[in-house]
Coordinates of N, CA and C in Angstrom, one line a residue:
X1 N 137.1 44.7 47.1 CA 136.0 45.1 47.2 C 135.0 44.2 48.2
X2 N 134.8 44.3 49.7 CA 133.7 43.2 49.9 C 132.5 42.5 49.4
X3 N 132.5 41.8 49.9 CA 130.8 41.8 49.5 C 129.9 41.7 50.2
X4 N 130.1 41.9 52.0 CA 129.5 41.7 52.4 C 129.4 43.6 52.8
X5 N 129.8 44.0 52.4 CA 128.3 45.6 52.0 C 127.6 46.0 52.5
X6 N 126.8 46.7 53.4 CA 125.2 46.7 53.6 C 125.4 48.1 52.9
X7 N 123.8 47.7 51.8 CA 123.3 48.9 50.9 C 122.7 50.3 51.8
X8 N 122.9 51.4 51.9 CA 122.0 52.0 52.6 C 121.6 52.9 51.7
X9 N 119.9 53.8 52.5 CA 119.9 55.2 51.5 C 120.4 56.4 52.1
X10 N 120.8 57.0 51.6 CA 121.2 58.4 53.2 C 120.1 59.5 52.7
X11 N 118.8 60.0 53.7 CA 118.2 60.4 53.9 C 118.5 61.3 54.4
X12 N 118.2 62.2 53.1 CA 118.8 64.1 53.8 C 117.3 64.4 53.8
X13 N 117.2 65.8 55.3 CA 116.6 66.1 55.5 C 116.0 67.8 55.4
X14 N 115.8 68.2 54.6 CA 115.5 69.6 54.5 C 114.8 70.2 55.4
X15 N 115.8 71.6 56.2 CA 114.7 72.4 57.1 C 114.8 73.9 56.9
X16 N 114.5 74.6 56.7 CA 114.1 76.1 57.1 C 113.5 76.5 55.4
X17 N 113.4 75.6 55.1 CA 113.1 76.5 53.3 C 111.2 77.0 54.3
X18 N 110.7 78.4 53.5 CA 109.5 78.6 53.8 C 108.9 78.3 53.9
X19 N 108.7 77.2 52.4 CA 107.3 76.2 52.1 C 107.8 75.3 53.1
X20 N 108.4 74.7 53.7 CA 108.4 74.3 54.4 C 108.0 74.1 56.3
X21 N 108.1 75.2 56.6 CA 108.3 76.1 58.1 C 106.8 75.2 58.9
X22 N 106.1 75.1 58.6 CA 104.6 74.5 59.1 C 104.7 73.6 58.9
X23 N 105.2 72.7 58.4 CA 105.3 71.0 57.9 C 106.3 70.3 58.4
X24 N 106.1 68.6 58.4 CA 107.5 68.2 58.5 C 108.3 68.3 57.4
X25 N 109.1 68.3 58.0 CA 111.1 68.3 57.1 C 110.4 67.0 55.9
X26 N 111.1 68.0 54.9 CA 111.6 66.9 53.6 C 112.6 65.7 53.7
X27 N 112.3 65.1 53.2 CA 113.7 63.9 53.3 C 114.0 62.9 52.1
X28 N 115.4 63.7 52.1 CA 115.8 63.2 50.9 C 116.1 61.8 50.3
X29 N 115.5 60.6 50.8 CA 116.6 59.1 50.4 C 117.6 58.7 49.1
X30 N 118.7 58.8 49.4 CA 119.6 58.4 48.4 C 120.4 56.5 48.1
X31 N 120.3 56.3 47.0 CA 120.6 55.2 47.5 C 122.2 55.0 47.3
X32 N 123.1 54.3 48.2 CA 125.0 54.3 48.3 C 124.5 52.7 48.3
X33 N 126.7 52.9 48.3 CA 126.6 51.2 49.0 C 128.2 51.7 49.5
X34 N 127.5 51.9 50.9 CA 128.7 52.3 51.5 C 127.7 53.4 52.9
X35 N 129.2 53.2 53.6 CA 129.5 54.6 54.5 C 129.6 55.8 54.1
X36 N 129.3 57.4 54.5 CA 129.9 58.0 54.3 C 131.2 58.2 54.3
X37 N 131.5 57.8 56.2 CA 132.9 58.8 56.5 C 133.5 57.6 55.9
X38 N 133.5 56.5 54.9 CA 134.4 55.4 54.4 C 135.3 56.1 53.7
X39 N 136.9 55.1 53.2 CA 137.4 56.2 52.2 C 136.8 57.2 51.3
X40 N 137.4 57.6 50.8 CA 136.7 58.5 49.3 C 137.7 57.9 48.3
X41 N 138.8 57.5 48.2 CA 139.6 57.0 47.4 C 139.3 55.8 46.3
X42 N 138.0 55.3 47.5 CA 137.2 53.9 46.9 C 136.1 54.4 45.8
X43 N 136.0 53.1 44.9 CA 135.0 54.2 43.6 C 133.6 54.2 44.5
X44 N 133.0 53.3 45.2 CA 131.8 53.8 45.2 C 131.3 54.7 45.8
X45 N 132.5 55.6 46.8 CA 132.5 56.2 47.7 C 132.9 57.5 46.9
X46 N 133.8 57.4 45.4 CA 133.2 58.3 44.6 C 131.7 59.2 44.0
X47 N 131.0 57.4 43.7 CA 130.0 57.8 43.7 C 129.0 58.5 44.8
X48 N 129.1 58.2 46.1 CA 128.3 58.7 47.5 C 128.8 59.8 47.3
X49 N 130.1 60.5 47.1 CA 130.3 62.4 47.1 C 129.3 63.2 45.8
X50 N 129.0 62.0 44.6 CA 129.0 62.3 43.7 C 127.2 63.3 44.1
X51 N 126.5 62.3 44.6 CA 125.5 62.1 45.1 C 125.0 63.0 46.4
X52 N 126.3 63.7 46.3 CA 126.1 64.6 48.4 C 126.3 66.1 47.0
X53 N 127.5 65.9 45.7 CA 127.0 67.6 45.6 C 126.0 67.6 45.1
X54 N 125.2 66.3 44.1 CA 124.0 66.9 43.8 C 123.2 67.9 44.8
X55 N 122.4 66.8 45.5 CA 121.9 67.0 46.4 C 122.1 68.3 47.3
X56 N 123.7 68.6 47.4 CA 123.4 70.0 48.1 C 123.8 71.2 47.4
X57 N 123.6 71.3 45.4 CA 123.3 72.3 44.8 C 122.1 72.3 45.1
X58 N 120.8 71.1 45.3 CA 119.1 71.1 45.2 C 119.1 72.2 46.8
X59 N 119.9 71.7 47.3 CA 119.5 72.1 48.7 C 119.8 74.1 49.1
X60 N 120.5 74.2 48.6 CA 121.3 75.5 48.6 C 120.3 76.5 46.9
X61 N 119.7 75.8 46.2 CA 118.4 76.3 45.9 C 116.9 76.3 46.6
X62 N 117.6 76.0 47.5 CA 115.9 75.8 47.6 C 115.7 76.4 49.2
X63 N 116.9 76.8 49.2 CA 117.0 77.1 50.9 C 116.8 76.1 52.0
X64 N 118.0 75.2 51.7 CA 117.6 74.4 53.0 C 118.4 73.6 53.3
X65 N 118.8 73.6 54.8 CA 120.2 73.0 55.0 C 119.4 70.9 55.1
X66 N 120.7 70.0 55.3 CA 120.7 68.8 54.9 C 121.1 68.3 56.1
X67 N 120.7 67.0 56.7 CA 121.3 66.4 57.8 C 120.7 64.5 57.3
X68 N 122.5 64.2 57.0 CA 122.5 62.3 56.8 C 121.6 61.0 57.8
X69 N 120.9 60.6 57.5 CA 120.1 59.6 58.3 C 120.0 58.1 57.0
X70 N 120.4 56.6 57.7 CA 121.0 55.5 56.8 C 119.4 55.1 57.0
X71 N 118.7 54.3 55.3 CA 118.2 53.8 55.4 C 117.7 53.2 53.6
X72 N 117.9 51.6 54.5 CA 118.0 50.9 53.2 C 117.4 50.8 51.9
X73 N 117.8 50.7 51.0 CA 117.1 50.6 49.7 C 115.5 50.6 49.5
X74 N 116.0 49.4 50.1 CA 114.7 48.8 50.0 C 113.2 49.1 50.2
X75 N 113.8 49.4 51.4 CA 113.1 49.4 52.5 C 112.6 52.0 52.3
X76 N 113.5 52.1 52.0 CA 113.3 53.3 51.5 C 112.2 53.9 49.9
X77 N 111.9 52.9 49.7 CA 111.5 52.9 48.5 C 109.7 52.6 48.8
X78 N 109.5 51.6 49.9 CA 108.4 51.6 50.3 C 108.3 52.6 51.4
X79 N 109.3 53.4 52.0 CA 108.5 53.8 53.1 C 108.4 56.3 52.2
X80 N 108.6 55.4 50.9 CA 108.3 57.0 49.7 C 106.9 56.6 49.6
X81 N 106.6 55.6 48.9 CA 105.8 55.1 49.0 C 104.5 55.4 50.0
X82 N 104.8 55.0 50.8 CA 104.1 55.4 52.6 C 104.0 56.7 53.4
X83 N 104.6 58.0 52.4 CA 104.9 59.2 52.6 C 105.8 59.0 54.1
X84 N 106.6 58.4 54.5 CA 107.2 58.1 55.4 C 108.6 58.8 55.5
X85 N 108.9 58.9 53.9 CA 110.6 60.0 53.1 C 109.3 60.6 52.4
X86 N 110.4 61.9 52.0 CA 110.0 62.6 50.8 C 110.3 62.7 49.9
X87 N 111.5 61.9 50.1 CA 112.3 62.6 48.3 C 113.2 61.4 48.3
X88 N 113.6 61.2 47.2 CA 114.9 60.4 46.4 C 115.5 60.7 45.2
X89 N 116.7 60.1 45.7 CA 117.4 60.5 44.0 C 117.8 59.2 43.6
X90 N 118.1 59.5 41.7 CA 118.1 58.8 40.9 C 117.6 57.4 40.8
X91 N 116.4 58.1 40.4 CA 115.1 56.9 40.5 C 114.3 57.3 38.6
X92 N 114.6 56.2 38.6 CA 114.2 55.8 36.8 C 112.8 56.2 36.7
X93 N 112.1 56.7 35.6 CA 110.8 57.2 35.9 C 109.7 55.8 35.0
X94 N 108.7 55.6 35.8 CA 107.9 54.4 35.8 C 106.7 55.1 35.8
X95 N 106.0 53.8 34.5 CA 104.8 54.1 34.8 C 103.7 53.1 36.5
X96 N 104.3 52.9 37.2 CA 104.4 52.7 38.5 C 105.0 52.4 39.7
X97 N 105.4 53.8 39.5 CA 106.4 54.6 40.3 C 105.4 56.3 40.8
X98 N 105.4 56.5 39.1 CA 104.3 57.7 39.4 C 103.1 57.6 40.2
X99 N 102.3 56.7 40.2 CA 101.7 56.9 41.4 C 101.4 57.4 42.5
X100 N 102.7 57.1 43.3 CA 103.3 57.0 44.6 C 104.3 58.5 44.4
X101 N 104.4 58.2 43.3 CA 106.1 59.8 43.5 C 105.7 61.0 41.9
X102 N 105.8 62.6 42.7 CA 106.4 62.5 41.0 C 107.8 63.4 41.1
X103 N 108.4 63.2 39.8 CA 110.0 63.2 39.2 C 109.9 64.4 39.0
X104 N 110.4 65.7 40.2 CA 110.6 66.8 40.2 C 111.7 67.6 39.1
X105 N 112.7 66.2 38.9 CA 113.6 66.9 37.5 C 114.6 66.1 37.8
X106 N 115.5 65.7 36.8 CA 116.5 65.1 36.5 C 117.8 65.4 36.5
X107 N 118.7 64.7 37.3 CA 120.6 65.1 37.4 C 121.5 64.5 36.7
X108 N 121.1 63.6 35.9 CA 122.0 63.4 35.0 C 121.5 62.1 34.6
X109 N 121.9 61.3 32.9 CA 122.0 60.8 32.6 C 122.7 59.4 32.7
X110 N 121.7 58.2 32.8 CA 121.9 56.5 33.4 C 122.6 55.9 32.3
X111 N 123.3 54.9 31.7 CA 123.4 54.5 30.6 C 123.6 52.4 30.8
X112 N 122.9 51.7 31.4 CA 122.9 50.6 31.4 C 123.8 49.9 30.6
X113 N 124.8 49.6 30.9 CA 124.7 48.4 29.4 C 125.5 46.3 30.5
X114 N 125.6 45.8 29.5 CA 126.0 44.4 29.7 C 127.3 44.3 30.0
X115 N 127.6 43.8 30.6 CA 129.2 43.6 30.7 C 129.0 42.3 30.5
X116 N 130.6 41.4 29.8 CA 130.6 40.2 30.0 C 131.9 40.0 29.3
X117 N 132.6 38.3 30.1 CA 132.9 37.9 29.5 C 133.5 37.4 28.8
X118 N 134.7 38.1 28.2 CA 135.2 38.2 27.1 C 135.0 37.1 26.2
X119 N 135.8 36.3 26.3 CA 134.7 34.3 25.8 C 133.5 34.0 25.8
X120 N 132.2 34.5 26.3 CA 131.2 34.4 25.7 C 130.6 35.6 24.6
X121 N 131.5 36.5 24.2 CA 130.8 37.5 23.4 C 129.7 37.1 22.7
X122 N 130.5 36.2 21.9 CA 129.9 35.4 20.0 C 128.5 34.9 21.3
X123 N 128.4 34.4 21.6 CA 126.8 33.9 22.2 C 125.9 34.7 22.5
X124 N 125.8 36.0 22.8 CA 125.1 37.1 23.5 C 124.8 37.9 22.4
X125 N 123.6 38.4 21.5 CA 123.5 38.8 19.9 C 123.0 40.2 21.1
X126 N 121.6 40.1 21.8 CA 120.8 40.3 22.7 C 120.8 40.0 24.0
X127 N 120.1 40.2 25.1 CA 119.4 40.3 26.4 C 119.0 38.9 26.9
X128 N 117.7 38.3 25.7 CA 117.4 37.3 25.3 C 118.6 35.9 25.3
X129 N 119.5 36.6 24.6 CA 120.5 35.4 24.3 C 121.6 34.6 25.7
X130 N 121.0 35.7 26.8 CA 121.3 35.4 27.9 C 121.3 34.2 28.7
X131 N 120.0 33.5 28.0 CA 119.8 31.7 28.5 C 120.5 30.7 28.0
X132 N 121.2 31.3 27.2 CA 122.5 30.7 26.7 C 123.9 30.4 27.2
X133 N 123.9 30.6 28.2 CA 125.0 31.1 29.0 C 125.3 30.1 30.6
X134 N 126.7 29.1 30.7 CA 126.6 28.7 31.0 C 126.3 28.9 32.5
X135 N 126.5 30.4 33.4 CA 126.5 31.0 34.3 C 125.5 32.3 34.7
X136 N 125.9 32.8 35.7 CA 124.5 33.9 36.0 C 125.4 35.6 35.4
X137 N 124.4 35.9 35.8 CA 124.3 37.8 35.7 C 124.5 38.5 36.7
X138 N 124.9 39.2 37.3 CA 124.6 40.7 38.4 C 124.3 41.6 38.1
X139 N 123.3 41.3 39.1 CA 122.0 42.8 38.8 C 121.8 43.5 40.6
X140 N 121.5 44.7 39.8 CA 121.3 44.8 42.0 C 119.1 44.5 41.7
X141 N 119.2 44.4 42.7 CA 117.6 43.9 43.7 C 117.1 45.2 44.0
X142 N 115.8 45.0 43.2 CA 114.7 45.9 42.4 C 115.6 46.8 41.2
X143 N 116.6 46.6 40.9 CA 117.2 47.7 39.7 C 116.6 47.5 38.4
X144 N 116.3 48.7 37.6 CA 115.2 49.7 36.8 C 116.2 48.9 35.8
X145 N 116.3 48.1 34.8 CA 117.2 48.4 33.6 C 116.4 48.1 32.4
X146 N 115.1 48.9 31.9 CA 114.4 49.0 30.6 C 112.9 48.3 30.4
X147 N 111.6 48.8 29.9 CA 111.2 48.1 29.3 C 111.6 46.6 29.1
X148 N 112.5 46.5 28.2 CA 112.6 45.0 27.4 C 113.7 44.2 28.8
X149 N 114.0 44.7 29.7 CA 114.3 44.0 30.6 C 113.4 43.2 31.0
X150 N 112.4 44.3 31.4 CA 111.0 44.1 32.9 C 110.7 42.5 32.1
X151 N 110.6 42.9 30.5 CA 109.7 42.0 29.7 C 110.4 40.8 30.6
X152 N 111.8 39.8 30.1 CA 112.0 39.2 30.5 C 112.7 38.8 31.2
X153 N 112.0 39.0 32.2 CA 112.3 39.0 33.5 C 110.7 38.2 34.1
X154 N 109.7 38.3 33.2 CA 108.7 37.7 33.6 C 109.0 35.8 32.4
X155 N 109.7 35.6 32.0 CA 110.3 34.2 31.7 C 111.1 33.7 33.3
X156 N 110.4 32.7 34.2 CA 111.5 32.1 34.5 C 112.4 31.6 34.5
X157 N 112.8 31.1 33.0 CA 113.9 30.6 32.9 C 115.2 31.8 32.6
X158 N 114.7 33.3 32.0 CA 115.8 33.9 32.3 C 115.5 34.7 33.7
X159 N 115.0 34.3 34.4 CA 115.0 35.3 35.8 C 115.8 34.3 36.7
X160 N 115.9 33.1 36.3 CA 116.8 31.9 36.9 C 118.6 32.6 36.5
X161 N 118.6 33.2 35.6 CA 120.0 33.7 35.3 C 120.8 34.7 35.7
X162 N 119.7 35.0 36.6 CA 120.3 36.8 36.8 C 120.9 36.3 38.5
X163 N 121.3 36.9 38.8 CA 122.7 36.9 40.0 C 121.2 38.1 41.1
X164 N 121.4 38.9 42.1 CA 120.7 39.5 42.6 C 122.1 39.9 43.8
X165 N 122.3 41.4 43.6 CA 123.2 41.6 44.5 C 122.8 42.8 45.1
X166 N 122.9 43.1 46.8 CA 121.9 44.2 47.5 C 122.5 45.6 47.1
X167 N 123.5 45.5 46.8 CA 124.6 46.3 46.3 C 125.4 46.9 45.7
X168 N 126.2 47.6 45.2 CA 126.7 48.2 43.7 C 128.2 47.5 44.3
X169 N 128.7 47.6 45.0 CA 129.4 47.5 45.5 C 129.7 45.4 45.3
X170 N 128.5 44.9 46.5 CA 128.4 43.1 46.2 C 128.4 42.9 44.6
X171 N 127.9 43.5 43.7 CA 127.7 43.3 42.2 C 128.9 42.8 41.9
X172 N 130.1 44.4 42.1 CA 130.9 43.9 41.3 C 131.8 43.3 41.6
X173 N 131.5 43.2 43.4 CA 132.6 42.2 44.2 C 132.6 40.3 43.2
X174 N 131.4 40.1 43.2 CA 131.1 38.9 41.9 C 131.3 38.2 41.1
X175 N 131.8 39.8 40.2 CA 132.1 40.7 39.0 C 134.5 39.8 39.4
X176 N 134.5 40.8 40.1 CA 135.7 41.1 40.4 C 136.8 39.3 41.2
X177 N 135.4 38.7 41.7 CA 136.3 37.6 42.4 C 135.7 36.7 41.7
X178 N 134.9 36.3 40.1 CA 134.1 35.8 38.6 C 133.4 34.4 39.6
X179 N 132.8 35.4 40.7 CA 131.2 34.1 40.4 C 130.2 34.7 39.2
X180 N 130.0 35.3 38.4 CA 129.3 35.6 37.2 C 130.3 35.6 35.9
X181 N 129.0 35.3 35.1 CA 130.1 36.0 33.7 C 129.2 37.3 33.1
X182 N 129.1 38.3 34.3 CA 128.6 39.8 33.8 C 127.8 40.2 34.9
X183 N 127.8 41.7 34.2 CA 127.1 42.8 35.3 C 125.6 43.3 33.9
X184 N 124.6 43.4 34.6 CA 124.5 44.7 34.6 C 124.2 45.7 35.3
X185 N 124.8 46.9 34.7 CA 125.7 47.9 36.1 C 125.6 49.1 34.9
X186 N 125.3 50.4 35.5 CA 125.6 51.7 35.5 C 127.0 51.9 34.7
X187 N 127.5 52.6 33.5 CA 128.7 52.2 32.4 C 129.8 53.6 32.9
X188 N 129.2 54.1 33.9 CA 130.8 55.2 34.8 C 131.1 53.9 35.4
X189 N 130.3 53.4 36.5 CA 130.0 53.4 37.3 C 130.8 51.8 37.5
X190 N 131.1 51.4 36.2 CA 132.3 49.8 36.1 C 132.7 50.3 35.1
X191 N 133.3 51.7 34.9 CA 134.5 52.3 34.1 C 135.5 52.6 35.4
X192 N 134.8 53.1 36.5 CA 135.8 53.4 37.1 C 136.1 52.5 38.6
X193 N 135.1 51.1 38.4 CA 135.7 50.0 39.1 C 136.9 49.8 37.9
X194 N 136.8 49.0 36.3 CA 137.8 48.5 35.5 C 138.8 49.7 36.1
X195 N 138.5 51.0 36.1 CA 140.2 51.5 36.7 C 141.3 51.5 37.4
X196 N 140.1 50.8 38.9 CA 141.3 50.8 39.4 C 141.5 48.9 39.9
X197 N 140.5 48.0 38.9 CA 140.7 46.7 38.8 C 141.6 46.3 37.6
X198 N 142.2 46.8 37.1 CA 142.7 46.4 35.5 C 142.9 45.1 35.4
X199 N 144.0 44.5 36.2 CA 143.9 42.8 36.0 C 142.3 42.0 35.7
X200 N 141.9 42.7 36.7 CA 140.3 41.8 36.6 C 139.7 42.5 35.4
X201 N 139.4 43.4 35.6 CA 139.2 44.6 34.2 C 139.2 43.6 32.8
X202 N 140.4 43.1 32.7 CA 141.2 42.4 31.5 C 140.2 41.7 30.9
X203 N 139.6 40.9 31.8 CA 139.0 39.7 31.0 C 137.5 40.0 31.1
X204 N 136.8 41.3 31.0 CA 135.6 41.7 30.4 C 135.5 42.8 29.5
X205 N 135.2 42.7 29.0 CA 133.9 44.0 27.8 C 132.9 44.3 27.6
X206 N 132.3 45.6 27.5 CA 131.4 46.1 27.6 C 130.2 46.0 26.7
X207 N 129.7 45.6 26.5 CA 129.0 44.1 25.1 C 127.8 44.8 24.4
X208 N 126.9 45.4 25.7 CA 125.6 45.2 25.2 C 125.6 46.5 26.1
X209 N 124.4 47.8 24.8 CA 123.3 49.2 25.6 C 122.4 48.5 25.9
X210 N 122.0 48.3 27.2 CA 120.6 47.4 27.4 C 119.1 48.3 28.3
X211 N 120.4 49.6 28.3 CA 119.0 51.0 29.1 C 119.8 52.4 29.3
X212 N 119.1 53.9 28.8 CA 119.6 55.0 29.1 C 118.3 55.7 28.8
X213 N 118.4 55.9 30.1 CA 117.0 57.2 30.5 C 117.6 58.0 31.8
X214 N 117.0 59.3 32.2 CA 117.7 60.1 32.7 C 117.5 59.3 34.7
X215 N 117.4 60.2 35.5 CA 117.3 59.3 36.8 C 117.1 60.7 37.3
X216 N 116.1 60.3 38.7 CA 115.8 61.8 39.5 C 115.5 61.7 40.5
X217 N 115.4 63.1 41.1 CA 114.7 63.1 42.2 C 113.1 63.3 41.4
X218 N 113.0 62.8 43.3 CA 111.5 61.7 43.3 C 110.6 62.2 44.3
X219 N 109.6 62.5 44.4 CA 108.9 63.6 45.8 C 107.4 62.6 45.4
X220 N 107.6 62.1 47.2 CA 106.3 61.2 47.7 C 105.4 62.1 47.6
X221 N 104.1 61.9 46.8 CA 102.9 62.7 46.3 C 101.8 62.0 47.7
X222 N 102.3 61.3 48.5 CA 101.4 61.2 50.3 C 102.1 62.4 50.8
X223 N 103.6 62.4 51.3 CA 104.1 62.5 51.9 C 104.6 64.2 51.7
X224 N 104.4 65.1 50.5 CA 104.6 66.4 50.2 C 103.0 67.0 49.7
X225 N 103.0 67.6 50.4 CA 101.7 69.0 49.1 C 102.3 69.0 47.6
X226 N 101.2 69.9 47.0 CA 102.0 70.3 45.1 C 102.3 71.5 46.0
X227 N 102.5 71.8 46.6 CA 102.7 73.7 46.4 C 104.8 73.3 46.7
X228 N 104.7 71.9 48.4 CA 105.6 71.9 48.2 C 106.8 70.9 47.0
X229 N 105.9 70.4 47.0 CA 106.9 69.2 45.7 C 107.3 71.0 43.9
X230 N 106.2 71.7 43.9 CA 107.1 72.4 43.3 C 107.8 73.5 43.5
X231 N 107.4 73.6 44.4 CA 109.1 74.0 45.4 C 110.0 73.6 44.9
X232 N 110.7 72.8 45.1 CA 111.4 71.2 44.7 C 111.7 71.2 43.2
X233 N 110.8 71.0 43.5 CA 111.0 71.6 41.2 C 110.8 72.2 41.0
X234 N 111.4 73.7 41.0 CA 111.5 75.5 40.9 C 112.7 74.9 41.5
X235 N 113.0 75.3 42.6 CA 114.7 74.8 43.1 C 115.9 74.7 42.3
X236 N 115.2 73.4 41.7 CA 115.8 72.6 40.5 C 116.3 73.1 39.5
X237 N 115.1 72.9 38.6 CA 114.7 74.0 37.6 C 116.4 75.5 37.2
X238 N 116.1 75.5 39.1 CA 116.7 77.0 38.6 C 118.6 76.8 38.6
X239 N 118.6 75.5 39.1 CA 120.4 75.6 38.9 C 120.4 73.8 37.7
X240 N 119.4 73.3 37.3 CA 119.6 72.4 36.6 C 119.9 73.0 35.1
X241 N 120.9 72.1 34.7 CA 121.9 72.4 33.1 C 123.2 73.5 33.4
X242 N 123.5 73.5 34.8 CA 123.8 75.1 35.2 C 125.7 74.7 34.7
X243 N 125.6 75.8 35.2 CA 127.2 75.7 34.9 C 128.2 74.8 35.7
X244 N 127.7 74.9 37.3 CA 127.7 75.1 38.3 C 127.6 73.0 38.3
X245 N 126.3 72.8 37.8 CA 125.9 71.3 38.1 C 126.7 70.9 36.5
X246 N 126.8 70.9 36.0 CA 127.9 70.2 35.1 C 128.5 70.1 35.8
X247 N 130.3 70.9 35.9 CA 131.2 70.5 36.4 C 130.9 69.8 37.3
X248 N 130.2 69.4 38.4 CA 129.5 68.2 39.4 C 129.8 66.8 38.7
X249 N 129.1 67.0 37.3 CA 129.4 65.8 36.3 C 130.6 65.2 36.6
X250 N 130.9 66.1 35.5 CA 132.4 66.2 34.9 C 133.4 66.3 35.8
X251 N 133.4 66.1 37.1 CA 134.6 66.4 38.2 C 134.2 64.4 38.5
X252 N 133.1 63.7 37.9 CA 133.0 62.4 38.6 C 133.0 62.0 37.3
X253 N 133.6 62.2 36.1 CA 133.6 61.3 35.2 C 132.5 61.0 34.5
X254 N 131.3 61.3 35.2 CA 129.6 61.7 35.1 C 129.0 61.7 33.4
X255 N 127.7 61.1 32.9 CA 127.5 61.4 32.4 C 127.1 63.0 32.0
X256 N 127.5 63.9 30.6 CA 126.7 64.6 30.8 C 125.5 65.0 29.7
X257 N 125.3 64.3 29.6 CA 124.1 64.5 28.4 C 123.1 64.7 29.3
X258 N 122.5 65.6 29.1 CA 121.2 66.1 29.7 C 119.8 65.7 29.5
X259 N 118.7 65.7 29.6 CA 117.5 65.9 29.4 C 116.9 66.8 29.9

């Protein structure tokens, strides 16, 4: 897996819904780690396909059509805040983000784990013990791994133990090429990688659960009116937890425990 893959958000532009008829189209930016036309036999492409099926489920319920565009993830978050994008997907809820986004509905439960080289298991009982390691842990730039992690990042020594990755593919490439001692990442994504790379994965273990939380469709408060946000919220509520929703999650091996 190349470490040079460039991340982008696939922004989905919703059209034709009556509530949006006389306003700007609503755009749903989704973080993915590769181009959508790349082979769907790769594990990151499975994640992209999962995102697209969930997006389509929302679009159908909201009576919208979709159009994909490219937006870098970090830029996408800024554009959401500034009202240049209307919606993002797979966003964790935080008090800071709630100031500029309306979390209109969760789509699956995300479980973040610390994956660690086997020989270092005894050294690490908590995240703070990462300070004792002789190497770094790869994390996604701007990734959210829970409040305990956020608190630890205030310690400059802890921050120096982290290796920032631009994309999921980039992060897993660090792992594959043994450039880090481990990663903090989403459990299902790591397990998909491990199935595809059993020889490399044999050196690692799922060591600690770092954080569990639902991830959301989140609407820009600046870009969308209350009426528009409520329309999308109600549209997602109609299909959330439905047989079709659960079938999509199960198809890709995702955590089907919904909140």
